[in-house]
Each structure stands twice: as structure tokens, then as C-alpha cells.
Tab-separated table of C-alpha atoms in Angstrom:
chain	number	residue	atom	x	y	z
A	1	UNK	CA	64.264	72.057	73.704
A	2	UNK	CA	63.959	74.618	76.575
A	3	UNK	CA	60.732	76.339	77.227
A	4	UNK	CA	61.559	79.732	78.188
A	5	UNK	CA	58.714	81.612	80.039
A	6	UNK	CA	58.485	85.228	78.604
A	7	UNK	CA	56.847	87.500	81.047
A	8	UNK	CA	54.680	88.665	78.343
A	9	UNK	CA	54.134	85.876	75.974
A	10	UNK	CA	54.329	82.899	78.269
A	11	UNK	CA	56.548	79.784	77.758
A	12	UNK	CA	58.077	79.605	74.071
A	13	UNK	CA	60.643	77.511	72.343
A	14	UNK	CA	64.263	78.630	73.218
A	15	UNK	CA	64.996	79.349	69.551
A	16	UNK	CA	62.885	82.463	69.855
A	17	UNK	CA	65.138	83.825	72.402
A	18	UNK	CA	68.747	85.211	72.616
A	19	UNK	CA	70.663	84.789	76.033
A	20	UNK	CA	72.205	87.996	77.173
A	21	UNK	CA	74.505	86.455	79.603
A	22	UNK	CA	75.106	87.356	83.412
A	23	UNK	CA	72.857	89.782	85.004
A	24	UNK	CA	72.989	92.445	87.511
A	25	UNK	CA	76.379	93.859	86.419
A	26	UNK	CA	76.798	97.411	86.941
A	27	UNK	CA	78.600	99.421	84.404
A	28	UNK	CA	81.734	101.400	85.539
A	29	UNK	CA	82.415	104.934	85.358
A	30	UNK	CA	84.096	105.974	82.144
A	31	UNK	CA	86.987	107.310	84.289
A	32	UNK	CA	87.539	103.969	86.197
A	33	UNK	CA	90.736	101.981	85.646
A	34	UNK	CA	91.623	99.570	83.029
A	35	UNK	CA	91.599	96.758	85.645
A	36	UNK	CA	87.952	97.914	86.509
A	37	UNK	CA	86.624	97.922	83.043
A	38	UNK	CA	88.409	94.763	82.245
A	39	UNK	CA	86.824	92.783	85.212
A	40	UNK	CA	83.447	94.291	83.745
A	41	UNK	CA	83.676	93.364	80.140
A	42	UNK	CA	85.477	90.092	80.386
A	43	UNK	CA	85.799	88.485	83.827
A	44	UNK	CA	82.815	86.293	84.820
A	45	UNK	CA	81.844	84.017	87.825
A	46	UNK	CA	80.501	81.422	85.075
A	47	UNK	CA	78.847	79.349	87.990
A	48	UNK	CA	78.121	75.650	88.021
A	49	UNK	CA	74.773	75.923	89.385
A	50	UNK	CA	72.385	78.562	89.643
A	51	UNK	CA	73.088	81.711	87.279
A	52	UNK	CA	71.164	84.949	87.351
A	53	UNK	CA	71.013	85.674	83.413
A	54	UNK	CA	69.246	88.119	80.893
A	55	UNK	CA	67.252	86.829	78.017
A	56	UNK	CA	65.492	88.633	75.191
A	57	UNK	CA	62.423	87.406	73.354
A	58	UNK	CA	64.265	88.517	69.999
A	59	UNK	CA	62.026	86.381	67.652
A	60	UNK	CA	58.730	87.426	69.627
A	61	UNK	CA	57.660	90.512	71.607
A	62	UNK	CA	61.334	91.919	72.073
A	63	UNK	CA	61.190	91.982	75.863
A	64	UNK	CA	64.344	91.807	78.043
A	65	UNK	CA	63.891	89.908	81.364
A	66	UNK	CA	65.795	88.115	83.835
A	67	UNK	CA	65.932	84.265	84.427
A	68	UNK	CA	67.486	82.478	87.479
A	69	UNK	CA	68.484	79.021	85.746
A	70	UNK	CA	70.651	76.179	86.842
A	71	UNK	CA	73.429	75.795	84.510
A	72	UNK	CA	73.611	71.829	85.092
A	73	UNK	CA	70.176	70.876	84.958
A	74	UNK	CA	68.964	73.741	82.902
A	75	UNK	CA	66.003	73.965	85.244
A	76	UNK	CA	64.435	77.579	85.505
A	77	UNK	CA	64.149	78.486	88.998
A	78	UNK	CA	62.611	82.113	88.599
A	79	UNK	CA	61.640	84.570	85.976
A	80	UNK	CA	61.575	88.423	86.942
A	81	UNK	CA	61.599	91.707	85.483
A	82	UNK	CA	64.711	93.336	84.011
A	83	UNK	CA	65.098	95.873	86.611
A	84	UNK	CA	64.031	93.974	89.451
A	85	UNK	CA	66.282	92.508	92.147
A	86	UNK	CA	66.418	88.561	92.385
A	87	UNK	CA	63.310	87.126	94.112
A	88	UNK	CA	63.903	86.188	97.840
A	89	UNK	CA	62.734	82.710	97.116
A	90	UNK	CA	66.053	81.919	95.300
A	91	UNK	CA	67.933	82.302	98.716
A	92	UNK	CA	66.445	78.941	99.883
B	1	UNK	CA	106.660	47.799	76.656
B	2	UNK	CA	107.210	49.137	73.159
B	3	UNK	CA	104.381	48.368	70.888
B	4	UNK	CA	105.429	46.889	67.468
B	5	UNK	CA	104.712	44.319	64.749
B	6	UNK	CA	106.910	41.997	66.741
B	7	UNK	CA	105.008	42.451	69.824
B	8	UNK	CA	101.780	41.792	67.970
B	9	UNK	CA	103.312	38.360	66.431
B	10	UNK	CA	104.649	37.507	69.715
B	11	UNK	CA	101.090	38.038	71.269
B	12	UNK	CA	99.478	36.160	68.461
B	13	UNK	CA	101.615	33.236	69.131
B	14	UNK	CA	101.129	33.258	73.097
B	15	UNK	CA	97.381	34.048	73.442
B	16	UNK	CA	97.878	37.797	74.044
B	17	UNK	CA	98.906	37.406	77.681
B	18	UNK	CA	101.968	39.316	77.620
B	19	UNK	CA	100.559	42.860	77.238
B	20	UNK	CA	101.042	45.144	80.119
B	21	UNK	CA	98.717	47.868	81.394
B	22	UNK	CA	99.393	50.980	79.343
B	23	UNK	CA	99.529	53.354	82.432
B	24	UNK	CA	100.144	52.439	86.125
B	25	UNK	CA	97.529	53.148	88.759
B	26	UNK	CA	99.669	54.248	91.776
B	27	UNK	CA	98.481	55.783	95.131
B	28	UNK	CA	99.065	59.159	95.373
B	29	UNK	CA	102.158	60.286	97.094
B	30	UNK	CA	102.016	63.103	100.007
B	31	UNK	CA	103.992	65.438	97.746
B	32	UNK	CA	105.284	65.872	94.297
B	33	UNK	CA	107.659	68.306	92.333
B	34	UNK	CA	104.540	69.393	90.255
B	35	UNK	CA	100.685	68.604	90.077
B	36	UNK	CA	98.591	68.955	86.939
B	37	UNK	CA	94.774	69.172	87.600
B	38	UNK	CA	92.975	67.724	84.756
B	39	UNK	CA	93.398	64.563	82.866
B	40	UNK	CA	92.153	65.715	79.523
B	41	UNK	CA	94.476	65.791	76.362
B	42	UNK	CA	96.007	69.100	77.465
B	43	UNK	CA	96.937	67.809	81.132
B	44	UNK	CA	98.171	64.604	79.621
B	45	UNK	CA	100.512	66.430	77.319
B	46	UNK	CA	101.670	68.643	80.025
B	47	UNK	CA	102.597	65.529	81.998
B	48	UNK	CA	104.500	64.106	79.225
B	49	UNK	CA	106.360	67.233	77.937
B	50	UNK	CA	107.371	68.021	81.696
B	51	UNK	CA	109.100	64.720	81.783
B	52	UNK	CA	110.411	64.532	78.299
B	53	UNK	CA	111.366	68.231	77.766
B	54	UNK	CA	112.327	69.247	81.052
B	55	UNK	CA	113.249	66.105	82.984
B	56	UNK	CA	110.489	66.374	85.647
B	57	UNK	CA	109.207	63.080	86.556
B	58	UNK	CA	108.078	63.691	90.096
B	59	UNK	CA	104.914	64.740	88.762
B	60	UNK	CA	101.458	63.744	89.637
B	61	UNK	CA	98.397	64.225	87.203
B	62	UNK	CA	94.939	64.234	88.970
B	63	UNK	CA	91.740	63.397	87.077
B	64	UNK	CA	88.349	63.470	88.924
B	65	UNK	CA	86.991	61.056	86.600
B	66	UNK	CA	88.635	58.928	83.804
B	67	UNK	CA	91.229	60.332	81.811
B	68	UNK	CA	89.946	61.699	78.452
B	69	UNK	CA	86.558	61.664	79.722
B	70	UNK	CA	85.708	65.033	79.180
B	71	UNK	CA	86.151	67.186	75.985
B	72	UNK	CA	89.020	65.099	74.845
B	73	UNK	CA	86.385	62.252	74.370
B	74	UNK	CA	83.673	64.473	73.049
B	75	UNK	CA	85.298	66.535	70.227
B	76	UNK	CA	84.930	65.924	66.479
B	77	UNK	CA	88.754	64.929	66.249
B	78	UNK	CA	89.665	67.975	63.749
B	79	UNK	CA	93.285	69.113	63.706
B	80	UNK	CA	94.271	72.203	61.686
B	81	UNK	CA	96.104	75.617	61.924
B	82	UNK	CA	94.154	77.888	59.568
B	83	UNK	CA	93.959	80.842	61.899
B	84	UNK	CA	94.466	84.461	61.020
B	85	UNK	CA	97.040	86.342	63.153
B	86	UNK	CA	100.685	85.558	63.341
B	87	UNK	CA	100.606	84.674	67.070
B	88	UNK	CA	97.768	82.050	66.353
B	89	UNK	CA	99.387	80.834	63.364
B	90	UNK	CA	102.783	80.045	65.280
B	91	UNK	CA	100.812	78.231	67.938
B	92	UNK	CA	98.468	76.100	66.129
B	93	UNK	CA	100.976	75.074	63.376
B	94	UNK	CA	103.492	74.227	66.181
B	95	UNK	CA	100.798	71.927	67.361
B	96	UNK	CA	100.089	70.540	63.974
B	97	UNK	CA	103.689	69.824	63.477
B	98	UNK	CA	103.741	67.923	66.887
B	99	UNK	CA	100.869	65.846	65.762
B	100	UNK	CA	102.644	65.015	62.487
B	101	UNK	CA	105.496	63.234	64.423
B	102	UNK	CA	103.283	62.118	67.477
B	103	UNK	CA	102.541	58.359	66.675
B	104	UNK	CA	106.323	57.862	66.340
B	105	UNK	CA	107.078	59.970	69.291
B	106	UNK	CA	104.605	58.168	71.705
B	107	UNK	CA	104.909	54.713	70.189
B	108	UNK	CA	101.159	54.787	70.022
B	109	UNK	CA	98.998	54.888	66.611
B	110	UNK	CA	97.043	58.164	66.851
B	111	UNK	CA	95.560	57.578	63.572
B	112	UNK	CA	96.579	61.049	62.133
B	113	UNK	CA	94.997	61.375	58.735
B	114	UNK	CA	95.833	64.614	56.839
B	115	UNK	CA	93.059	64.373	54.520
B	116	UNK	CA	92.794	68.186	54.276
B	117	UNK	CA	90.059	70.645	55.377
B	118	UNK	CA	87.929	72.388	52.829
B	119	UNK	CA	85.988	75.737	53.900
B	120	UNK	CA	83.018	76.706	51.690
B	121	UNK	CA	82.319	80.159	50.088
B	122	UNK	CA	78.556	80.764	49.652
B	123	UNK	CA	78.825	84.248	48.420
B	124	UNK	CA	80.874	86.834	46.906
B	125	UNK	CA	81.851	88.081	50.607
B	126	UNK	CA	82.943	84.579	51.463
B	127	UNK	CA	85.148	84.645	48.677
B	128	UNK	CA	86.659	87.877	49.441
B	129	UNK	CA	87.324	87.132	53.092
B	130	UNK	CA	88.819	83.470	52.157
B	131	UNK	CA	91.240	85.107	49.843
B	132	UNK	CA	92.253	87.476	52.768
B	133	UNK	CA	92.455	84.412	55.033
B	134	UNK	CA	94.469	82.194	52.732
B	135	UNK	CA	96.723	85.078	52.015
B	136	UNK	CA	97.174	85.556	55.878
B	137	UNK	CA	98.093	82.000	56.205
B	138	UNK	CA	100.809	82.115	53.400
B	139	UNK	CA	102.050	85.386	55.008
B	140	UNK	CA	102.461	83.049	58.400
B	141	UNK	CA	104.424	80.368	56.362
B	142	UNK	CA	101.393	78.064	56.321
B	143	UNK	CA	100.176	76.439	53.065
B	144	UNK	CA	96.743	77.271	51.892
B	145	UNK	CA	94.909	76.977	48.663
B	146	UNK	CA	92.099	78.818	47.111
B	147	UNK	CA	89.735	76.392	45.295
B	148	UNK	CA	87.285	76.937	42.403
B	149	UNK	CA	83.762	75.624	42.683
B	150	UNK	CA	84.986	72.581	40.557
B	151	UNK	CA	88.014	71.863	42.598
B	152	UNK	CA	85.642	71.874	45.710
B	153	UNK	CA	83.503	69.355	44.093
B	154	UNK	CA	86.280	67.046	43.108
B	155	UNK	CA	87.282	66.909	46.906
B	156	UNK	CA	83.740	66.485	48.136
B	157	UNK	CA	81.698	64.698	45.295
B	158	UNK	CA	78.487	64.605	47.671
B	159	UNK	CA	78.238	68.328	48.007
B	160	UNK	CA	75.384	69.897	46.593
B	161	UNK	CA	76.805	72.060	43.751
B	162	UNK	CA	73.627	72.542	41.837
B	163	UNK	CA	72.073	76.038	41.181
B	164	UNK	CA	69.312	75.172	43.451
B	165	UNK	CA	71.342	74.365	46.482
B	166	UNK	CA	70.254	76.148	49.626
B	167	UNK	CA	73.697	77.076	50.318
B	168	UNK	CA	75.205	77.613	46.667
B	169	UNK	CA	78.898	76.922	46.691
B	170	UNK	CA	80.793	79.573	44.770
B	171	UNK	CA	84.401	78.082	45.631
B	172	UNK	CA	86.381	77.744	48.965
B	173	UNK	CA	89.581	77.345	50.260
B	174	UNK	CA	91.710	74.349	51.786
B	175	UNK	CA	94.482	73.399	54.211
B	176	UNK	CA	95.848	70.203	52.738
B	177	UNK	CA	97.674	69.384	55.909
B	178	UNK	CA	94.609	69.523	58.336
B	179	UNK	CA	92.733	66.591	58.962
B	180	UNK	CA	91.530	64.309	61.774
B	181	UNK	CA	93.188	62.225	64.633
B	182	UNK	CA	91.648	59.677	67.041
B	183	UNK	CA	90.825	61.725	70.088
B	184	UNK	CA	91.101	58.561	72.486
B	185	UNK	CA	94.213	57.405	70.979
B	186	UNK	CA	95.881	60.785	71.629
B	187	UNK	CA	94.836	60.660	75.269
B	188	UNK	CA	95.751	57.160	75.680
B	189	UNK	CA	99.029	57.683	73.956
B	190	UNK	CA	100.135	60.675	76.211
B	191	UNK	CA	99.005	58.898	79.333
B	192	UNK	CA	101.044	55.609	78.441
B	193	UNK	CA	104.283	57.694	77.404
B	194	UNK	CA	103.912	60.045	80.527
B	195	UNK	CA	103.510	57.170	82.851
B	196	UNK	CA	106.442	55.190	81.384
B	197	UNK	CA	108.642	58.176	82.109
B	198	UNK	CA	107.524	58.094	85.768
B	199	UNK	CA	104.567	60.478	85.887
B	200	UNK	CA	101.652	59.330	88.275
B	201	UNK	CA	98.400	59.464	86.399
B	202	UNK	CA	95.937	59.523	89.176
B	203	UNK	CA	92.220	59.137	88.247
B	204	UNK	CA	89.171	59.264	90.429
B	205	UNK	CA	90.836	62.105	92.322
B	206	UNK	CA	88.989	65.418	92.367
B	207	UNK	CA	90.555	68.594	93.436
B	208	UNK	CA	88.313	70.243	96.106
B	209	UNK	CA	90.683	72.992	97.298
B	210	UNK	CA	93.906	74.736	96.721
B	211	UNK	CA	96.481	74.821	99.828
B	212	UNK	CA	97.996	78.253	100.037
B	213	UNK	CA	100.723	79.430	102.190
B	214	UNK	CA	102.076	83.180	102.437
B	215	UNK	CA	100.239	83.839	99.280
B	216	UNK	CA	101.702	80.908	97.353
B	217	UNK	CA	100.203	77.751	96.312
B	218	UNK	CA	101.824	74.777	98.057
B	219	UNK	CA	99.360	71.916	97.178
B	220	UNK	CA	95.748	70.695	96.689
B	221	UNK	CA	93.191	69.101	98.804
B	222	UNK	CA	91.359	66.209	96.967
B	223	UNK	CA	89.024	63.630	97.666
B	224	UNK	CA	92.007	61.333	98.462
B	225	UNK	CA	93.879	63.654	100.753
B	226	UNK	CA	96.045	66.609	100.522
B	227	UNK	CA	98.970	66.453	98.159
B	228	UNK	CA	101.676	69.169	98.139
B	229	UNK	CA	103.483	70.732	95.416
B	230	UNK	CA	105.094	74.007	94.799
B	231	UNK	CA	103.946	73.951	90.987
B	232	UNK	CA	100.197	73.317	90.143
B	233	UNK	CA	99.018	73.370	86.566
B	234	UNK	CA	95.284	73.665	85.832
B	235	UNK	CA	94.233	72.153	82.515
B	236	UNK	CA	90.369	71.634	83.007
B	237	UNK	CA	88.736	73.242	80.025
B	238	UNK	CA	84.989	73.773	80.911
B	239	UNK	CA	85.650	73.441	84.563
B	240	UNK	CA	88.251	76.126	84.715
B	241	UNK	CA	85.936	78.607	86.502
B	242	UNK	CA	85.042	76.142	89.023
B	243	UNK	CA	88.738	75.542	89.899
B	244	UNK	CA	89.619	79.369	89.801
B	245	UNK	CA	86.913	80.119	92.352
B	246	UNK	CA	88.463	77.367	94.708
B	247	UNK	CA	91.603	79.206	94.467
B	248	UNK	CA	90.122	82.642	94.792
B	249	UNK	CA	90.235	84.287	91.387
B	250	UNK	CA	87.928	84.585	88.275
B	251	UNK	CA	88.683	83.901	84.613
B	252	UNK	CA	87.274	85.502	81.453
B	253	UNK	CA	85.637	82.287	80.653
B	254	UNK	CA	81.920	81.341	80.122
B	255	UNK	CA	81.180	77.548	79.760
B	256	UNK	CA	78.882	76.437	76.799
B	257	UNK	CA	77.757	73.114	75.526
B	258	UNK	CA	79.062	72.182	72.213
B	259	UNK	CA	77.316	69.330	70.555
B	260	UNK	CA	78.334	66.751	68.200
B	261	UNK	CA	76.921	63.444	66.824
B	262	UNK	CA	77.552	60.403	64.490
B	263	UNK	CA	75.622	58.530	61.955
B	264	UNK	CA	75.552	54.719	61.538
B	265	UNK	CA	78.652	53.829	59.662
B	266	UNK	CA	78.619	53.731	56.160
B	267	UNK	CA	81.020	53.078	53.093
B	268	UNK	CA	83.575	55.832	52.422
B	269	UNK	CA	81.788	58.607	50.949
B	270	UNK	CA	83.928	61.551	52.212
B	271	UNK	CA	87.537	61.749	52.488
B	272	UNK	CA	88.153	65.189	53.324
B	273	UNK	CA	86.639	67.517	56.264
B	274	UNK	CA	84.148	70.078	55.003
B	275	UNK	CA	83.197	73.300	57.021
B	276	UNK	CA	80.690	75.951	56.103
B	277	UNK	CA	81.481	79.162	57.894
B	278	UNK	CA	77.945	80.395	56.636
B	279	UNK	CA	76.201	77.891	58.712
B	280	UNK	CA	78.811	76.837	61.039
B	281	UNK	CA	78.421	73.292	60.193
B	282	UNK	CA	81.109	70.892	59.558
B	283	UNK	CA	81.567	67.119	58.727
B	284	UNK	CA	83.663	64.369	58.389
B	285	UNK	CA	83.917	60.643	58.073
B	286	UNK	CA	85.448	58.701	60.773
B	287	UNK	CA	87.723	55.534	60.157
B	288	UNK	CA	84.769	53.506	61.224
B	289	UNK	CA	82.665	54.874	58.378
B	290	UNK	CA	80.542	57.094	60.732
B	291	UNK	CA	79.467	60.694	59.503
B	292	UNK	CA	80.689	62.988	62.275
B	293	UNK	CA	78.467	66.256	62.800
B	294	UNK	CA	79.166	69.491	64.724
B	295	UNK	CA	78.270	73.102	64.431
B	296	UNK	CA	77.480	75.803	66.770
B	297	UNK	CA	77.424	76.284	70.405
B	298	UNK	CA	74.065	75.986	72.426
B	299	UNK	CA	74.069	79.630	73.157
B	300	UNK	CA	73.566	79.994	76.816
B	301	UNK	CA	75.927	79.048	79.777
B	302	UNK	CA	75.764	75.170	80.506
B	303	UNK	CA	77.738	72.595	82.329
B	304	UNK	CA	75.363	69.905	81.507
B	305	UNK	CA	77.323	67.953	78.622
B	306	UNK	CA	74.143	67.720	76.456
B	307	UNK	CA	72.514	70.278	74.331
B	308	UNK	CA	69.070	71.063	72.911
B	309	UNK	CA	67.104	69.594	70.226
B	310	UNK	CA	66.946	73.097	68.790
B	311	UNK	CA	70.545	73.169	68.006
B	312	UNK	CA	70.664	69.640	66.569
B	313	UNK	CA	67.882	70.673	64.045
B	314	UNK	CA	70.129	73.352	62.952
B	315	UNK	CA	73.174	71.322	62.764
B	316	UNK	CA	71.360	68.771	60.721
B	317	UNK	CA	69.518	71.191	58.416
B	318	UNK	CA	72.863	72.709	57.642
B	319	UNK	CA	74.637	69.596	57.055
B	320	UNK	CA	71.807	68.415	54.859
B	321	UNK	CA	72.056	71.558	52.883
B	322	UNK	CA	75.525	70.714	52.028
B	323	UNK	CA	75.151	66.996	51.456
B	324	UNK	CA	71.329	66.229	50.804
B	325	UNK	CA	72.106	62.503	50.099
B	326	UNK	CA	72.958	62.046	53.658
B	327	UNK	CA	69.443	62.597	54.720
B	328	UNK	CA	68.554	59.000	54.931
B	329	UNK	CA	71.339	58.396	57.393
B	330	UNK	CA	70.146	57.102	60.822
B	331	UNK	CA	71.929	59.132	63.591
B	332	UNK	CA	73.584	56.806	66.153
B	333	UNK	CA	74.686	58.733	69.057
B	334	UNK	CA	74.900	62.512	70.204
B	335	UNK	CA	76.561	64.245	73.043
B	336	UNK	CA	78.095	67.430	74.202
B	337	UNK	CA	81.363	68.765	75.918
B	338	UNK	CA	81.441	71.927	78.178
B	339	UNK	CA	83.799	74.413	76.075
B	340	UNK	CA	85.382	77.252	77.959
B	341	UNK	CA	84.702	80.257	75.640
B	342	UNK	CA	86.494	83.372	75.932
B	343	UNK	CA	85.723	86.799	74.156
B	344	UNK	CA	88.718	86.634	71.573
B	345	UNK	CA	88.358	83.050	70.914
B	346	UNK	CA	92.101	82.615	71.879
B	347	UNK	CA	93.586	80.619	74.718
B	348	UNK	CA	95.070	81.707	78.147
B	349	UNK	CA	98.334	79.848	78.882
B	350	UNK	CA	100.308	81.069	81.749
B	351	UNK	CA	100.305	82.517	85.451
B	352	UNK	CA	97.240	83.163	87.544
B	353	UNK	CA	97.098	85.881	90.041
B	354	UNK	CA	98.383	83.142	92.673
B	355	UNK	CA	101.981	82.409	92.565
B	356	UNK	CA	102.820	78.808	91.933
B	357	UNK	CA	99.515	78.400	90.158
B	358	UNK	CA	99.331	78.239	86.506
B	359	UNK	CA	96.405	77.704	83.829
B	360	UNK	CA	95.960	76.451	80.399
B	361	UNK	CA	92.194	77.268	79.237
B	362	UNK	CA	90.106	79.317	76.983
B	363	UNK	CA	90.584	77.268	74.051
B	364	UNK	CA	86.800	77.187	73.442
B	365	UNK	CA	85.659	74.859	70.585
B	366	UNK	CA	89.119	74.567	69.413
B	367	UNK	CA	91.097	72.654	72.158
B	368	UNK	CA	91.591	69.170	70.355
B	369	UNK	CA	93.977	70.412	67.591
B	370	UNK	CA	95.946	72.318	70.306
B	371	UNK	CA	96.576	69.401	72.712
B	372	UNK	CA	100.461	69.102	71.797
B	373	UNK	CA	101.034	72.902	72.061
B	374	UNK	CA	98.902	73.286	75.094
B	375	UNK	CA	100.965	70.685	76.854
B	376	UNK	CA	104.201	71.559	75.546
B	377	UNK	CA	103.784	75.433	76.622
B	378	UNK	CA	102.084	74.608	80.130
B	379	UNK	CA	104.987	72.193	80.769
B	380	UNK	CA	107.324	75.014	80.157
B	381	UNK	CA	106.046	77.491	82.348
B	382	UNK	CA	105.505	74.822	85.179
B	383	UNK	CA	109.010	73.769	84.664
B	384	UNK	CA	110.900	77.190	84.221
B	385	UNK	CA	108.528	79.770	85.514
B	386	UNK	CA	108.764	81.811	82.366
B	387	UNK	CA	106.380	81.585	79.571
B	388	UNK	CA	107.165	79.716	76.316
B	389	UNK	CA	107.533	82.325	73.456
B	390	UNK	CA	104.673	80.677	71.791
B	391	UNK	CA	102.421	81.362	74.944
B	392	UNK	CA	103.642	84.854	75.765
B	393	UNK	CA	100.824	86.647	73.804
B	394	UNK	CA	98.320	84.520	75.552
B	395	UNK	CA	98.351	85.850	78.924
B	396	UNK	CA	95.482	86.700	81.423
B	397	UNK	CA	96.619	90.295	81.431
B	398	UNK	CA	95.488	90.801	78.006
B	399	UNK	CA	92.020	91.264	79.177
B	400	UNK	CA	92.909	94.132	81.255
B	401	UNK	CA	95.302	95.867	78.816
B	402	UNK	CA	93.192	95.278	75.890
B	403	UNK	CA	95.684	93.384	73.794
B	404	UNK	CA	93.449	90.621	72.455
B	405	UNK	CA	93.957	88.297	69.769
B	406	UNK	CA	90.733	88.537	68.247
B	407	UNK	CA	90.341	85.345	66.219
B	408	UNK	CA	86.552	85.218	66.426
B	409	UNK	CA	86.250	88.254	64.362
B	410	UNK	CA	89.129	87.915	62.120
B	411	UNK	CA	88.887	84.279	60.865
B	412	UNK	CA	85.038	83.865	61.546
B	413	UNK	CA	85.912	80.598	63.732
B	414	UNK	CA	83.186	80.149	66.200
B	415	UNK	CA	85.055	79.321	69.475
């Protein structure tokens, strides 16, 4: 059972949350090409290792936030607000 | 050597010393006509069909671990072809037909048991959508039967059909030709047959890079050196994105853990496969007597080959809602595979952006049933450079031009 550290509520069981997939993707303009839209909608890095992803505390406070999590060990390396950039500590 | 009753008898009379290794363990050559990356069921089937259908035997299959050690050894062994769209129906039923002749073709008992698959309807909506599903199958020439509540109960007597059931059963539908096959045997059978035709099965050989010249792939770099080939096919399931990154492109794939578990073996109590789309849980009884349980994905990206207890709770609660009498069974073993999920729950079989490099991936939670057709079609494009007719709708390009084959929405199958 993952314990997800909600920014508002603190660590809660994973089944209170929904994972919203890869974070920091910029939505293209409507006029952009099929290729650009296809890449945005479907193509993913899908890293084996550190993944920056969005989570929502859907069964709790409802907050969206970012997690830096390892997709092999499931270790959560950082939690940060939805509109923030990834923390510098991740670069090490 | 051919497996037969005579071979068994000969062995019994001579201390079983005459058995030869089922596949060879060759040293990799410097170059081959074709390389397959990934020694699971799909890769091994590709190796076999390259040799058998196309006469291409100067082929190496490279597996970083041991063959069949990935998802092929971790699935719940179910085979079926109950999909909605004509393109899917053709693809998966071709695979099921290959399974029907496979033990004979490979001279290896894959233990195919066409014990049927029953999908449960828990609501009026379920009954309606199952009628649509069964009719779509019949329109695609695949047998499907709508079942009454009583008929469902006859097929699975341990099901809770009482009015107090947590998930009341109103009826269901069945594909009689569906069933199970022994997953390890499928891997070993294809490996043995491919090896006998001259394909090199090379284990403990990890691809660490793709060698490209003039924009084409010309080989791979591995932990056992460089191996050249002008045709390379990737069949690596949950690791598809990792390999794509090495080659410099991306896929519409996210890797998730799909869990499964088995109980201790018990006497026969369930002789069909039962699936509840309402909860996502499904169950069958192995030939050893174990109840084999599975359900939904752990819904966050993972390469861990293990899932969380939260999902186990769901799987078990859903299963016991169907079969309350199984609540006393000790669970013996649990594990997960790494499944490559794409948005429309349909595979990708064909060219990558790199000339000479082809890929077979995106099967998500549904790869085992498709091992024969995945191998057949990847072998076809590797050998001829043209997509097999069955694979033509399943190209990478559909994620740009929007021509998705949306099995997820259509048939409610959680890939």
C-alpha cells in the first residue's frame, strides 16, 4: 500500500487517490498539426526510473499535486504544488 | 528429437538418459539476417514463424533474462477472441485458431483447454451491452452465446446466484472456444521448435543500444557484444518504451503492473473461466487445482513486477463476491507483470520511425492470447517489409491520424 503525501492532508493510503499521469505537458494550440496533437495526447516517455506525475486526492480533499516517484522502487522522491516547477533537489 | 509416446517408453526402459536439450545455447554470431529483441511468447513465436513461414533461419532471438520470464510467465493463461471490432475479431480469432493446432504443430503439449469463458451481467445495462457484444462477435463470424441466469449457474455452480449476492447475476454470455493454455509450455514449445529450425535462442543477452548507419538500423549493441542485422524486431512488452528510447523514438505506451495470484491447489470446483466486467475480476482453476485470480491494473506507472495490497484487496473482494465459498482458500503465491497499455487497448505491430526496426507491442493486459498472431505478423513484416493484412489496422500512425481501434470503450475490456 503506497502512502501518498497529500500536501493538505498528509500521508494517506493510495486508494484515496487517482494518478493523473505524466505532469508538465503543455497543451498545444488548437491550430497545431495532427502530429503535434498526437504526440501530446498519446506519446509518452514512460520512464523506467524517475517519473514526474500528477495525483489527485479524489477520495479526500480533492487537491491536485505533483509527485516525483520512481517507477521501479515506487519511492516518492518529492511532492510539490501543481503549478510549481520540479524542485532542484531532484537534479542530484 | 520428436516427442511421442514411443520416446517416453524408450526413456522408461533406459533411465530417461536419452532426452536432448529442448533448445540449444549457442554463442552469438557477429551478424544475422534478423534479430528479435525479447524472448517472451511473442518474440519466440516470431522466431518460429520467421523460420517456418518465411524460411528465414539465420535469426537470433536476444533475451536479457531467461525466456518466458517476463509477462509470458506471469499471466493468467486465458485465451479468447471475444472482441468487438472486425479488425480485432480477425486478429484475435486467427490467434485462437493457431492455438487450436499448436500442440501438434510444435510437437509440444501446450495444454490447451477450451473450457469456455463466461462473462457475467450484473445489471440491465450489462445484459444490453452483452447482447450487443455477442451480436458483434457473431457478425464477425465468431460463435458467442447469450446465457440465462440458470445457464450461467450450470456452468459455474459455485457462483453466488442468490438474491442477497453483492453482485447479482442476471445472465451472461459465453465464448465456448475460449479457455486456458499453459503459458510456460507455449514459450518452451515455440523455443524448441524455433531452435530445431536453426534459430539461435540467446539468453542473458541484454540489448543496450541500436546501431544505426545512414538513418537505418544495422544491428544492436548488447552486454555480449555487437550483433549486426539489417532487420530488427522488438517484442518486449512492458519494456518497449525503454528500448524505443535507446533507438531514439517514443511510443504511446505507459507501463503498469498487472497482478495475479493463485490459491493452494484444491479438487476441481470450477471448469470454466468466469469474468465479471462489473468488478474487473476473473477466475479459473489451473490443471494443478489452483484458483487463478486476476483483475484490474495497479493504476499508476510501474516497472516493479509487483503490485500493492490495495489492489489485492479489490481482486479478492470482487472474487469472493462471485464465489463466497472460496473465502477459506489460502493464497499461495502472488506476482505482477509489466503491461504496455495504449489508449485504445489495441496492439501496435509494424514499422517504427527507424527503417529496418519493427515493433510488436501495446497488447496491454491481453498479450498471452495473441502470442501466435503477434509472432505470425511480426515475422511477416520482418521477412517481407510489408504488413500482414491482419496487422495493417494496427500501425503506430493511427495515434496521429486518429484511426484508433477503440476496444477499451467498445467491449469494456480493461487493457
